[in-house]
């Protein structure tokens, strides 16, 4: 199914701010509309209640005046006629519940059956909806000259006002909904705009590599002062980070220098001991051989660390010459034969390919890759060195049929000291620096290095130089 909406990140500040502001404004506006509607309704009912109370107070007095001139029943009817108008109806029931007087209007005729049968009325006016009309109804005891006569019923039709009120409430609710919608859009736009500097900081920070820490600057235009302050703190932290990175580099460089010289001397003595020590027992010879190889491995590690430190600090120079790659690869295969008896196949194109690179660094990179290929494959499988070229690029590949590298680890093997699996690499020696040296050298010469590998099938490391 096609996803129409992007996934909403509920943890994001943007979503939280928009949701928060939207909830508060909806609740605020909703409460105002509800309160206003309640107030208008209250005002409407209260105004008409007062009219009903005036009629209820005046009616007995009118009856008393009329009854001085005519009979009581006629007096009551006259008072009813007098106080009836186009939207007010009156009727009087005597003590046994018979209607003795009522308004003489058309409305009374049409509504009599529904209004006069209502039984739960009392002296407090009550709003009721009867057959689509809104009525304010009340019933008060009728006392004439201190004698209880019966009940006076007053019905006041407020349909037009109530309809107007309902219409108003509906319009108010609709316009509030519309206002909330517009507000939501405006808030979304504003929150996005306000958070843009944060996204920018994140983008800039991602692009700051370790060698650019020193000069890293996060420049933001028109950012709010809080964000500017954050950027300032961030830059101060980057500067401290840069300082400690430099100190660490310096330490690595000093320690490597200090250790490399005595170790080289130790290795030299051990080698001469091996050459001249005819009277050594086999176990003594074995011990000196192990010591020599460990000393050489440590010297190589120190050399790698020095190279990386030099590359990081920009002090490594890649003096480039025009190099015949066909010859270089033949030479590398010859060198491999000196330290390994592995079959090394060479696939060269017919024509000679020359590029401008630092010959020494390229050779060192290839030897590193071949060393890995030998380390991580069975002794009876060959290593292939391949040279290819097209119009745009030259590719050198080192292929083995070894254990391969799991896909998720392939991006990390070029990191310093990263080793795929300590258990499987323990026996092979190495320090996890070989591939980072290759990457540093090749990229320093304007090339790229990548890997294609399948578990238990083998790996292909490709060095590519654009032409
Ligand atoms: P190491 O000194 O451990 O060989 P590298 O930087 O040369 O360090 O290699 C990093 C890791 O990549 C190694 O530990 C190894 O697991 C893996 N690796 C490198 N080359 C190969 C290869 N040709 N076949 C399988 N795994 C390899």
Coordinates of C-alpha atoms and ligand atoms in Angstrom, one line a residue:
X1 CA 0.0 0.0 0.0
X2 CA 1.3 3.5 -0.9
X3 CA 2.0 5.6 2.2
X4 CA 0.3 9.0 1.7
X5 CA 1.4 10.5 5.1
X6 CA 4.9 10.6 6.3
X7 CA 5.5 8.8 9.6
X8 CA 5.0 11.1 12.6
X9 CA 7.8 11.1 15.1
X10 CA 5.9 11.6 18.4
X11 CA 9.2 12.4 20.2
X12 CA 10.1 15.3 18.0
X13 CA 10.1 18.8 19.4
X14 CA 8.2 20.1 16.4
X15 CA 5.3 17.6 16.8
X16 CA 5.2 18.2 20.6
X17 CA 5.1 22.0 20.2
X18 CA 2.4 21.9 17.5
X19 CA 0.3 19.4 19.4
X20 CA 0.7 21.4 22.7
X21 CA -0.1 24.8 21.2
X22 CA -3.0 23.3 19.1
X23 CA -4.5 21.6 22.2
X24 CA -4.2 24.8 24.4
X25 CA -5.7 27.0 21.7
X26 CA -8.5 24.5 20.9
X27 CA -9.4 24.3 24.6
X28 CA -9.2 28.0 25.0
X29 CA -11.3 28.9 22.0
X30 CA -13.8 26.0 22.8
X31 CA -14.2 27.3 26.4
X32 CA -14.8 30.9 25.2
X33 CA -17.4 29.7 22.7
X34 CA -19.1 27.5 25.3
X35 CA -19.1 30.3 27.9
X36 CA -20.5 32.9 25.4
X37 CA -23.3 30.5 24.4
X38 CA -24.2 29.8 28.0
X39 CA -24.2 33.6 28.7
X40 CA -26.5 34.5 25.7
X41 CA -28.9 31.6 26.6
X42 CA -29.0 32.7 30.2
X43 CA -29.6 36.4 29.2
X44 CA -32.4 35.4 26.8
X45 CA -34.2 33.3 29.4
X46 CA -33.7 35.8 32.2
X47 CA -35.2 38.7 30.2
X48 CA -38.3 36.8 29.4
X49 CA -38.6 35.4 32.9
X50 CA -38.9 38.9 34.1
X51 CA -41.8 39.5 31.7
X52 CA -43.5 36.4 33.0
X53 CA -43.0 37.6 36.6
X54 CA -44.5 41.0 35.8
X55 CA -47.6 39.3 34.3
X56 CA -47.9 37.0 37.3
X57 CA -47.8 39.9 39.7
X58 CA -50.2 42.1 37.7
X59 CA -52.8 39.5 36.9
X60 CA -54.5 39.2 40.4
X61 CA -54.6 43.0 40.7
X62 CA -56.3 43.3 37.3
X63 CA -58.8 40.6 38.3
X64 CA -59.6 42.4 41.5
X65 CA -60.3 45.7 39.6
X66 CA -62.4 44.0 37.0
X67 CA -64.3 41.9 39.5
X68 CA -65.5 45.1 41.3
X69 CA -67.4 45.9 38.1
X70 CA -68.3 42.5 36.7
X71 CA -68.5 38.9 38.0
X72 CA -65.3 37.2 39.1
X73 CA -65.2 34.8 36.0
X74 CA -65.8 37.6 33.6
X75 CA -63.2 39.7 35.4
X76 CA -60.7 36.9 35.1
X77 CA -61.4 36.5 31.3
X78 CA -61.0 40.3 30.9
X79 CA -57.6 40.2 32.7
X80 CA -56.6 37.3 30.5
X81 CA -57.6 39.2 27.3
X82 CA -55.8 42.3 28.6
X83 CA -52.4 40.6 29.1
X84 CA -52.5 38.2 26.1
X85 CA -50.4 39.3 23.2
X86 CA -49.0 37.8 20.0
X87 CA -46.5 35.5 21.8
X88 CA -48.0 35.3 25.3
X89 CA -50.8 33.0 26.2
X90 CA -52.7 32.7 29.5
X91 CA -55.3 30.4 30.9
X92 CA -56.8 29.9 34.3
X93 CA -57.9 26.7 36.0
X94 CA -60.1 26.7 39.0
X95 CA -59.5 24.7 42.1
X96 CA -61.0 21.5 40.6
X97 CA -58.8 21.9 37.4
X98 CA -61.4 23.2 34.9
X99 CA -60.3 25.9 32.5
X100 CA -62.4 28.9 33.3
X101 CA -60.6 31.5 31.2
X102 CA -58.1 31.4 28.4
X103 CA -56.6 33.7 25.7
X104 CA -58.8 34.2 22.7
X105 CA -56.3 34.1 20.0
X106 CA -55.6 31.8 17.0
X107 CA -52.4 30.6 18.6
X108 CA -54.3 29.5 21.7
X109 CA -56.7 27.5 19.5
X110 CA -53.9 25.7 17.7
X111 CA -51.7 25.1 20.8
X112 CA -54.4 24.6 23.4
X113 CA -54.3 20.8 23.4
X114 CA -50.6 20.6 23.8
X115 CA -50.1 23.4 26.3
X116 CA -53.0 23.1 28.7
X117 CA -52.4 19.4 29.4
X118 CA -48.9 20.1 30.7
X119 CA -48.9 19.1 34.4
X120 CA -45.4 19.6 35.8
X121 CA -45.4 23.4 35.8
X122 CA -44.5 25.5 38.8
X123 CA -43.9 29.2 39.7
X124 CA -40.3 29.1 38.3
X125 CA -40.4 29.7 34.5
X126 CA -39.1 26.7 32.6
X127 CA -37.9 26.5 29.0
X128 CA -39.5 23.6 27.0
X129 CA -39.5 22.5 23.4
X130 CA -42.9 21.5 22.4
X131 CA -43.6 20.4 18.8
X132 CA -40.7 22.4 17.4
X133 CA -41.5 25.6 19.3
X134 CA -39.7 26.9 22.3
X135 CA -41.9 28.0 25.3
X136 CA -41.1 29.6 28.6
X137 CA -43.8 28.2 30.9
X138 CA -44.9 28.7 34.5
X139 CA -48.0 28.2 36.8
X140 CA -48.7 30.5 39.7
X141 CA -51.5 30.2 42.3
X142 CA -54.2 32.8 41.7
X143 CA -55.4 34.5 44.9
X144 CA -58.2 37.1 44.5
X145 CA -59.1 39.2 47.5
X146 CA -57.3 36.8 49.8
X147 CA -59.4 33.8 48.4
X148 CA -57.6 31.0 46.5
X149 CA -59.2 30.7 43.1
X150 CA -57.0 28.2 41.2
X151 CA -53.9 28.4 39.0
X152 CA -52.8 31.0 36.4
X153 CA -50.8 29.5 33.5
X154 CA -48.5 31.7 31.5
X155 CA -46.9 30.5 28.2
X156 CA -44.4 32.8 26.4
X157 CA -43.3 31.8 22.9
X158 CA -39.6 32.5 22.4
X159 CA -39.1 30.3 19.3
X160 CA -37.7 33.2 17.1
X161 CA -35.2 34.3 19.7
X162 CA -34.1 30.7 20.6
X163 CA -33.7 29.9 16.8
X164 CA -31.6 33.0 16.4
X165 CA -29.6 31.9 19.4
X166 CA -29.0 28.4 18.1
X167 CA -28.0 29.8 14.7
X168 CA -25.6 32.1 16.4
X169 CA -24.1 29.3 18.4
X170 CA -23.7 27.2 15.3
X171 CA -22.0 30.0 13.4
X172 CA -19.7 30.7 16.4
X173 CA -18.7 27.0 16.6
X174 CA -18.1 26.9 12.9
X175 CA -16.0 30.0 12.8
X176 CA -14.0 28.8 15.9
X177 CA -13.3 25.5 14.0
X178 CA -12.1 27.5 11.0
X179 CA -10.0 29.8 13.2
X180 CA -8.4 26.7 14.9
X181 CA -7.6 25.2 11.5
X182 CA -6.0 28.5 10.3
X183 CA -4.2 28.8 13.6
X184 CA -2.9 25.2 13.3
X185 CA -1.4 26.0 9.9
X186 CA 0.1 29.2 11.1
X187 CA 1.6 27.5 14.2
X188 CA 3.0 24.6 12.1
X189 CA 4.7 27.1 9.8
X190 CA 6.0 29.1 12.7
X191 CA 7.3 26.1 14.7
X192 CA 9.0 24.7 11.6
X193 CA 10.6 28.1 10.9
X194 CA 11.8 28.4 14.5
X195 CA 13.3 24.9 14.5
X196 CA 15.1 25.4 11.2
X197 CA 18.3 26.6 12.9
X198 CA 18.4 23.4 14.9
X199 CA 18.2 21.3 11.8
X200 CA 21.0 23.5 10.2
X201 CA 23.2 22.9 13.3
X202 CA 22.6 19.2 13.0
X203 CA 23.5 19.3 9.2
X204 CA 26.7 21.3 9.8
X205 CA 27.8 19.2 12.7
X206 CA 27.4 16.0 10.6
X207 CA 29.7 17.4 8.0
X208 CA 32.5 18.3 10.5
X209 CA 35.2 15.7 10.2
X210 CA 37.8 15.2 12.8
X211 CA 40.5 17.1 10.8
X212 CA 38.2 20.1 10.5
X213 CA 37.4 20.4 14.2
X214 CA 39.8 23.2 14.7
X215 CA 38.3 25.5 12.1
X216 CA 34.7 24.3 12.6
X217 CA 32.3 27.2 12.6
X218 CA 28.5 27.0 12.7
X219 CA 27.3 30.1 11.0
X220 CA 23.5 30.8 11.3
X221 CA 21.8 33.9 10.0
X222 CA 18.8 35.4 11.9
X223 CA 18.8 32.7 14.5
X224 CA 17.1 33.4 17.8
X225 CA 19.5 34.4 20.6
X226 CA 18.9 31.1 22.6
X227 CA 20.1 29.2 19.5
X228 CA 23.0 31.5 19.0
X229 CA 24.0 30.9 22.6
X230 CA 23.8 27.1 22.0
X231 CA 25.9 27.5 18.9
X232 CA 28.5 29.4 20.9
X233 CA 28.6 26.7 23.5
X234 CA 28.9 24.1 20.8
X235 CA 31.8 25.9 19.1
X236 CA 33.6 26.2 22.5
X237 CA 33.1 22.4 23.0
X238 CA 34.4 21.7 19.4
X239 CA 37.4 23.8 20.2
X240 CA 38.1 21.8 23.4
X241 CA 37.5 18.6 21.5
X242 CA 40.0 19.8 18.8
X243 CA 42.6 20.6 21.5
X244 CA 42.2 17.2 23.1
X245 CA 42.4 15.5 19.7
X246 CA 45.6 17.4 18.9
X247 CA 47.0 16.4 22.3
X248 CA 46.1 12.8 21.7
X249 CA 47.7 12.9 18.2
X250 CA 50.8 14.5 19.7
X251 CA 50.9 11.8 22.4
X252 CA 50.5 9.0 19.8
X253 CA 53.2 10.6 17.7
X254 CA 55.7 11.0 20.6
X255 CA 55.1 7.6 22.0
X256 CA 55.4 5.9 18.6
X257 CA 58.7 7.8 17.9
X258 CA 60.1 7.0 21.3
X259 CA 59.3 3.3 21.0
X260 CA 60.1 2.8 17.4
X261 CA 63.8 3.6 17.6
X262 CA 64.7 1.2 20.6
X263 CA 62.5 -1.5 19.1
X264 CA 64.2 -1.2 15.7
X265 CA 67.5 -1.7 17.5
X266 CA 66.1 -4.7 19.5
X267 CA 64.8 -6.2 16.3
X268 CA 68.2 -5.6 14.6
X269 CA 70.1 -7.3 17.5
X270 CA 67.7 -10.3 17.5
X271 CA 68.1 -10.8 13.7
X272 CA 71.9 -10.7 13.9
X273 CA 71.7 -13.1 16.9
X274 CA 69.7 -15.5 14.7
X275 CA 72.1 -15.1 11.8
X276 CA 75.2 -15.7 13.9
X277 CA 73.9 -17.9 16.6
X278 CA 75.1 -21.3 15.3
X279 CA 75.3 -22.7 18.9
X280 CA 71.6 -21.9 19.8
X281 CA 69.3 -24.8 20.8
X282 CA 66.1 -25.2 18.8
X283 CA 63.9 -23.8 21.6
X284 CA 66.2 -20.8 22.0
X285 CA 66.1 -20.2 18.2
X286 CA 62.3 -20.5 18.3
X287 CA 62.0 -18.0 21.2
X288 CA 64.2 -15.5 19.4
X289 CA 62.2 -15.9 16.2
X290 CA 59.0 -15.2 18.1
X291 CA 60.6 -12.2 19.7
X292 CA 61.8 -10.9 16.4
X293 CA 58.4 -11.3 14.7
X294 CA 56.6 -9.6 17.6
X295 CA 59.1 -6.7 17.6
X296 CA 58.6 -6.3 13.8
X297 CA 54.8 -6.4 14.2
X298 CA 55.0 -3.7 16.9
X299 CA 57.4 -1.6 14.7
X300 CA 54.9 -1.9 11.9
X301 CA 52.0 -0.9 14.2
X302 CA 54.0 2.2 15.4
X303 CA 54.8 3.1 11.8
X304 CA 51.1 2.8 10.9
X305 CA 50.2 5.0 13.9
X306 CA 52.8 7.6 12.8
X307 CA 51.5 7.5 9.2
X308 CA 47.9 8.0 10.3
X309 CA 48.9 10.8 12.7
X310 CA 50.8 12.5 9.9
X311 CA 47.8 12.2 7.5
X312 CA 45.4 13.6 10.1
X313 CA 47.6 16.6 10.8
X314 CA 48.0 17.2 7.1
X315 CA 51.7 16.6 7.3
X316 CA 51.7 13.6 5.0
X317 CA 52.8 14.5 1.5
X318 CA 51.8 12.3 -1.5
X319 CA 54.5 13.2 -4.0
X320 CA 53.2 11.9 -7.3
X321 CA 55.0 10.5 -10.3
X322 CA 53.8 8.9 -13.5
X323 CA 53.7 5.2 -12.6
X324 CA 53.4 2.2 -14.9
X325 CA 50.7 0.2 -13.2
X326 CA 51.4 -3.0 -15.1
X327 CA 55.0 -3.0 -13.9
X328 CA 54.0 -2.0 -10.3
X329 CA 51.6 -4.9 -10.0
X330 CA 54.2 -7.4 -11.3
X331 CA 56.6 -6.0 -8.7
X332 CA 54.0 -6.4 -5.9
X333 CA 53.4 -10.0 -6.9
X334 CA 57.2 -10.6 -6.8
X335 CA 57.4 -9.0 -3.3
X336 CA 54.5 -11.2 -2.1
X337 CA 56.4 -14.3 -3.1
X338 CA 59.1 -13.3 -0.8
X339 CA 56.9 -13.5 2.3
X340 CA 54.3 -16.0 1.3
X341 CA 54.2 -19.1 -0.8
X342 CA 50.5 -18.5 -1.7
X343 CA 49.6 -18.7 -5.4
X344 CA 49.2 -15.1 -6.6
X345 CA 47.5 -14.7 -10.0
X346 CA 47.9 -11.6 -12.0
X347 CA 45.4 -10.3 -14.6
X348 CA 46.7 -7.4 -16.6
X349 CA 45.2 -5.7 -19.7
X350 CA 47.2 -5.8 -22.9
X351 CA 48.0 -2.1 -23.0
X352 CA 50.2 -0.3 -20.5
X353 CA 48.3 1.8 -18.0
X354 CA 50.0 4.8 -16.4
X355 CA 48.7 7.1 -13.8
X356 CA 50.1 9.8 -11.6
X357 CA 50.3 8.5 -8.0
X358 CA 52.8 8.1 -5.2
X359 CA 54.3 4.7 -6.1
X360 CA 55.5 3.8 -2.6
X361 CA 52.1 4.5 -0.9
X362 CA 50.2 2.6 -3.6
X363 CA 52.6 -0.4 -3.2
X364 CA 52.2 -0.3 0.5
X365 CA 48.3 -0.2 0.2
X366 CA 48.3 -3.2 -2.2
X367 CA 50.7 -5.2 0.1
X368 CA 48.3 -4.5 3.0
X369 CA 45.3 -5.8 1.0
X370 CA 47.3 -8.9 -0.2
X371 CA 48.4 -9.5 3.4
X372 CA 44.7 -9.5 4.5
X373 CA 43.7 -11.7 1.6
X374 CA 46.3 -14.3 2.6
X375 CA 45.4 -14.0 6.3
X376 CA 41.6 -14.5 5.8
X377 CA 41.6 -17.3 3.3
X378 CA 42.7 -21.0 3.2
X379 CA 46.3 -21.6 2.2
X380 CA 45.2 -23.7 -0.9
X381 CA 43.2 -20.9 -2.4
X382 CA 44.8 -18.4 -4.8
X383 CA 44.9 -14.6 -4.5
X384 CA 44.1 -12.6 -7.7
X385 CA 45.5 -9.2 -8.5
X386 CA 43.6 -7.6 -11.4
X387 CA 44.1 -4.4 -13.3
X388 CA 41.2 -2.9 -15.4
X389 CA 40.6 0.4 -17.0
X390 CA 37.9 2.4 -18.8
X391 CA 37.6 5.9 -20.2
X392 CA 36.9 7.4 -16.8
X393 CA 38.8 5.3 -14.3
X394 CA 41.5 2.7 -13.4
X395 CA 40.6 -0.2 -11.1
X396 CA 43.0 -2.4 -9.2
X397 CA 41.3 -5.4 -7.5
X398 CA 42.7 -7.7 -4.8
X399 CA 40.5 -10.8 -4.7
X400 CA 40.5 -13.8 -2.4
X401 CA 38.3 -16.9 -1.9
X402 CA 38.3 -16.6 1.9
X403 CA 35.9 -16.3 4.8
X404 CA 34.4 -13.0 3.6
X405 CA 32.9 -10.1 5.7
X406 CA 29.3 -9.9 6.9
X407 CA 27.4 -7.2 5.0
X408 CA 26.6 -5.0 8.1
X409 CA 30.3 -4.9 9.0
X410 CA 31.6 -4.0 5.5
X411 CA 31.1 -0.2 6.1
X412 CA 33.1 -0.4 9.4
X413 CA 36.2 -2.3 8.4
X414 CA 37.9 0.9 7.2
X415 CA 37.6 2.4 10.7
X416 CA 40.7 2.5 12.9
X417 CA 41.2 -0.5 15.2
X418 CA 38.0 -2.1 13.9
X419 CA 38.1 -5.8 13.6
X420 CA 35.2 -7.9 12.4
X421 CA 35.3 -10.6 15.0
X422 CA 38.0 -10.7 17.7
X423 CA 37.7 -14.5 17.8
X424 CA 38.4 -15.1 14.1
X425 CA 41.1 -12.5 13.9
X426 CA 43.0 -13.4 17.1
X427 CA 45.0 -16.1 15.3
X428 CA 45.9 -13.8 12.4
X429 CA 47.6 -11.1 14.4
X430 CA 47.1 -7.6 13.0
X431 CA 45.9 -4.5 14.8
X432 CA 42.9 -3.3 12.9
X433 CA 44.8 -0.5 11.3
X434 CA 45.7 -2.0 7.9
X435 CA 42.5 -1.0 6.0
X436 CA 42.4 2.5 7.6
X437 CA 46.0 3.0 6.3
X438 CA 44.9 1.8 2.9
X439 CA 41.9 4.2 2.9
X440 CA 44.0 7.1 4.1
X441 CA 46.7 6.6 1.4
X442 CA 44.3 6.0 -1.5
X443 CA 42.1 8.9 -0.6
X444 CA 45.1 11.1 -0.1
X445 CA 46.1 10.3 -3.7
X446 CA 42.6 11.2 -5.0
X447 CA 41.3 7.6 -5.3
X448 CA 38.7 5.5 -3.5
X449 CA 38.7 2.1 -1.9
X450 CA 35.7 -0.2 -1.5
X451 CA 34.8 -3.8 -0.8
X452 CA 32.5 -6.4 -2.2
X453 CA 32.3 -9.5 -0.1
X454 CA 30.2 -12.6 0.5
X455 CA 30.5 -14.8 3.6
X456 CA 32.6 -18.0 3.0
X457 CA 32.9 -17.1 -0.7
X458 CA 35.5 -14.4 -0.6
X459 CA 36.2 -10.7 -0.8
X460 CA 37.1 -8.2 -3.6
X461 CA 38.8 -5.0 -2.5
X462 CA 38.8 -2.4 -5.3
X463 CA 41.0 0.7 -5.6
X464 CA 39.7 3.2 -8.1
X465 CA 41.5 6.2 -9.5
X466 CA 39.6 8.6 -11.8
X467 CA 41.3 9.4 -15.0
Ligands
LIG1 P1 43.7 -6.4 10.7 O1 45.0 -6.0 11.2 O2 42.8 -7.0 11.8 O3 43.7 -7.3 9.5 P2 42.5 -4.5 8.9 O4 42.2 -3.1 9.1 O5 43.5 -4.9 7.9 O6 43.0 -5.1 10.3 O7 41.2 -5.3 8.7 C1 40.1 -5.0 9.5 C2 39.2 -6.2 9.6 O8 38.6 -6.5 8.3 C3 39.9 -7.5 9.9 O9 40.0 -7.7 11.3 C4 39.2 -8.6 9.2 O10 38.2 -9.1 10.1 C5 38.5 -7.9 8.1 N1 39.1 -8.2 6.8 C6 40.0 -7.4 6.2 N2 40.4 -8.0 5.0 C7 39.6 -9.1 4.9 C8 39.6 -10.1 3.9 N3 40.3 -10.1 2.8 N4 38.7 -11.2 4.1 C9 38.0 -11.2 5.3 N5 38.0 -10.3 6.2 C10 38.8 -9.2 6.0

